[in-house]
Amino acid sequence: MVRYVLVILVFLVTACKQGTTPAIATKEDTPLSVSPTYREAFRPQFHFSPPEKWMNDPNGLVFYKDTYHLFYQYFPEDIVWGPMHWGHATSMDMIHWNHKPIALYPDENGFIFSGSAVVDSQNTSGFGSKENPPMVAIYTYHLMEGEKAGRNDFQTQGIAYSLDEGATWEKFEGNPIIGNEDIKDFRDPKVFWHEASSSWILILVAGDHAKIYRSEDLKSWSLRSEFGKEKGAHGGVWECPDLFKLKVEETGEEKWVLLVSINPGAPNGGSGTQYFIGDFDGESFTTDQEFPLWVEYGRDNYAGVTYNNAPNGERLFIGWMSNWNYAQKTPTQVWRSAMTLPRNISLHQNEEGYFLKNYPIAAFNTILEKAEIPSSINLSEEFSWETETLMQTDLRFQVDISKAFTLYIGNDSEKIRLGFHPETQELLFDRSASGLTDFEESFGKEVQKQWYAPSETPVEVRVIVDQSSVEIFIDKGRYVFTNQVFPTKPYRKLILSGAPQTLSQVQLHYVKSIWNE
Ligand code: FRU
């Protein structure tokens, strides 16, 4: 509690010290109207959510001096989308977060849309020094006046830098650094240092494709290539790209991964993130892959991107746990929306090709407390188990997926269902009776489906429930379903059933709150 009060005080005091001149009303003139307790109905207890008000995409994910920075799309005045700022939080382990003052405010060039951050350790930009390298944020400006006037050139790219580890920021006086030549959707720059060409690479999206730029100093950029007009999914606008190298776990081969979020057009409706596996030579990204692969099949993992400079070569991913179909209507009051659990991305290959897995980072295990449950469960009859609440739990077991199998988690009247259907090789996830669903038509509608490959050995199913979300990881993150749920009473029953088999290595953990210890 003491820690919490301190955090709020620091937040308020520092929010009053912002150096930049806001073009619109901001935290400086709108103090926190509600004192957040992180105990409100539906408040995630171990996922990141802002103290109050509206949040969407993760931005500027960068690791610097033992600290993980998380910036995010933030509107500090309401719980619906509005003039975008970059909110800011930091963490030593990506599990426990400290709230920081707003990092970037809108200015005369527009709202601050999504983007990335780098540590310019060689001081190529000249914003700092080699001894004190600048953190540089690269983001999209969205000029509302331009959009309202019916123009197409209202999105441009800008940069800002910090010489005090992200505490305060200065906008570059030469903004915008990339202007707009009449492209309506032109945004979400991801920048990273490309070792092989000793240069900065920037990838952004332009409606139905990605554009790749190169720079020596983060300030002047030249367009090198384009990707995607004829590849992948095109059911909606491309957003929030990411490009990074990974080793195939089975062979050690190095490949490049391109993530591209798309809205609408996801396999199970609305917003989702496709990916491509290919090669990048410092100029162009190329791939033989014609069809999109998907980071996941649930409805609530969007605009996810990965950390720059993560330690030990890890590829660490965070997504926004919502969907534009209903993001602004979910039944929370003080704040709206949360991030997914941080996940490790790994690259794999089998006879059918390359694919990614994403799975919660190991540090998540530090907030788990073992609960008593049988370690093996024979499904010759239905297994039913009850406890006071399952709203903060992590359940794992091994299951033979060649056999029909169903999992329910719920209370007396509400439930979620996960089903394995070997006859059609489909995985089904159903939240139609999960609790409040009628705030928007598509939320509870239609079962979410995904085809799955047979496996001769049992695979792990892991289900992580946190107040208003369910994250399901099958086969260590090969198939993932992330979904929000809004039960009116705590889920407290677990029911497992299906064709006879014995589930092994069953483990249940309660998950501690990161906000209310
Ligand atoms: C994705 C997105 C981005 C944009 C931001 C605006 O959710 O639409 O393309 O930069 O949100 O908040």
Short mmCIF file of N, CA and C and ligand atoms in Angstrom, two decimals, residues 54 56-57 59 73-74 81-82 84 112-115 140 155 187-188 205 237-240 261 263 302-303 320 324, ligand 1:
data_model
loop_
_atom_site.label_atom_id
_atom_site.label_comp_id
_atom_site.label_asym_id
_atom_site.label_seq_id
_atom_site.Cartn_x
_atom_site.Cartn_y
_atom_site.Cartn_z
N TRP A 54 -7.72 5.79 -20.82
CA TRP A 54 -7.62 4.94 -22.02
C TRP A 54 -6.17 4.59 -22.39
N ASN A 56 -4.04 2.14 -25.53
CA ASN A 56 -3.97 1.10 -26.55
C ASN A 56 -2.53 0.66 -26.77
N ASP A 57 -2.04 0.60 -27.97
CA ASP A 57 -0.80 -0.11 -28.31
C ASP A 57 0.40 0.08 -27.36
N ASN A 59 4.22 0.86 -27.04
CA ASN A 59 5.13 1.66 -27.88
C ASN A 59 6.51 1.68 -27.26
N GLN A 73 0.21 3.95 -26.04
CA GLN A 73 -0.77 4.91 -26.54
C GLN A 73 -1.72 5.26 -25.40
N TYR A 74 -1.82 6.54 -25.09
CA TYR A 74 -2.54 6.93 -23.88
C TYR A 74 -3.35 8.20 -24.10
N TRP A 81 -10.71 6.32 -26.82
CA TRP A 81 -9.59 6.85 -27.60
C TRP A 81 -9.73 8.35 -27.81
N GLY A 82 -8.64 9.08 -27.79
CA GLY A 82 -8.67 10.53 -28.00
C GLY A 82 -7.28 10.98 -28.42
N MET A 84 -3.73 11.30 -28.77
CA MET A 84 -2.79 10.33 -28.21
C MET A 84 -1.52 10.95 -27.66
N ILE A 112 0.44 11.98 -30.85
CA ILE A 112 1.61 11.08 -30.90
C ILE A 112 1.11 9.65 -31.04
N PHE A 113 1.20 9.11 -32.23
CA PHE A 113 0.76 7.74 -32.49
C PHE A 113 1.89 6.75 -32.21
N SER A 114 1.64 5.50 -32.57
CA SER A 114 2.56 4.42 -32.19
C SER A 114 3.95 4.54 -32.83
N GLY A 115 4.92 3.93 -32.18
CA GLY A 115 6.29 3.95 -32.66
C GLY A 115 7.18 3.17 -31.72
N THR A 140 4.73 8.30 -34.89
CA THR A 140 3.94 8.95 -35.94
C THR A 140 3.21 10.16 -35.37
N GLN A 155 -0.39 12.11 -41.68
CA GLN A 155 0.49 11.31 -40.80
C GLN A 155 1.93 11.44 -41.27
N ARG A 187 2.21 5.00 -41.03
CA ARG A 187 2.49 5.13 -39.60
C ARG A 187 3.21 3.95 -38.95
N ASP A 188 3.45 4.13 -37.65
CA ASP A 188 3.92 3.11 -36.71
C ASP A 188 5.35 2.65 -36.97
N VAL A 205 4.28 1.24 -41.93
CA VAL A 205 3.27 0.72 -42.83
C VAL A 205 2.57 1.85 -43.58
N VAL A 237 -6.40 -2.45 -42.82
CA VAL A 237 -5.19 -1.62 -42.91
C VAL A 237 -4.04 -2.28 -42.15
N TRP A 238 -2.85 -2.23 -42.72
CA TRP A 238 -1.66 -2.74 -42.01
C TRP A 238 -1.24 -1.73 -40.94
N GLU A 239 -0.85 -2.26 -39.77
CA GLU A 239 -0.44 -1.39 -38.66
C GLU A 239 0.72 -2.04 -37.89
N CYS A 240 1.43 -1.22 -37.16
CA CYS A 240 2.43 -1.66 -36.17
C CYS A 240 3.35 -2.80 -36.63
N SER A 261 0.48 -6.08 -37.86
CA SER A 261 -0.89 -6.14 -37.35
C SER A 261 -1.84 -5.67 -38.43
N ASN A 263 -6.11 -4.61 -39.14
CA ASN A 263 -7.43 -4.34 -38.56
C ASN A 263 -8.36 -3.73 -39.60
N TYR A 302 -3.37 -7.47 -29.95
CA TYR A 302 -3.21 -6.63 -31.13
C TYR A 302 -2.03 -5.69 -30.98
N ALA A 303 -1.48 -5.27 -32.14
CA ALA A 303 -0.44 -4.23 -32.19
C ALA A 303 0.79 -4.63 -31.38
N TRP A 320 -1.29 -5.50 -27.11
CA TRP A 320 -2.42 -4.81 -26.47
C TRP A 320 -3.56 -5.81 -26.39
N TRP A 324 -10.13 -3.68 -31.77
CA TRP A 324 -10.83 -2.44 -32.13
C TRP A 324 -12.32 -2.65 -32.34
C1 FRU B 1 -3.12 0.44 -33.77
C2 FRU B 1 -3.20 1.92 -34.09
C3 FRU B 1 -1.93 2.40 -34.75
C4 FRU B 1 -1.91 3.86 -34.42
C5 FRU B 1 -2.49 3.88 -33.03
C6 FRU B 1 -3.29 5.11 -32.71
O1 FRU B 1 -3.97 0.04 -32.76
O2 FRU B 1 -4.34 2.18 -34.91
O3 FRU B 1 -1.86 2.13 -36.14
O4 FRU B 1 -0.63 4.40 -34.45
O5 FRU B 1 -3.30 2.73 -32.92
O6 FRU B 1 -3.64 5.14 -31.37
#
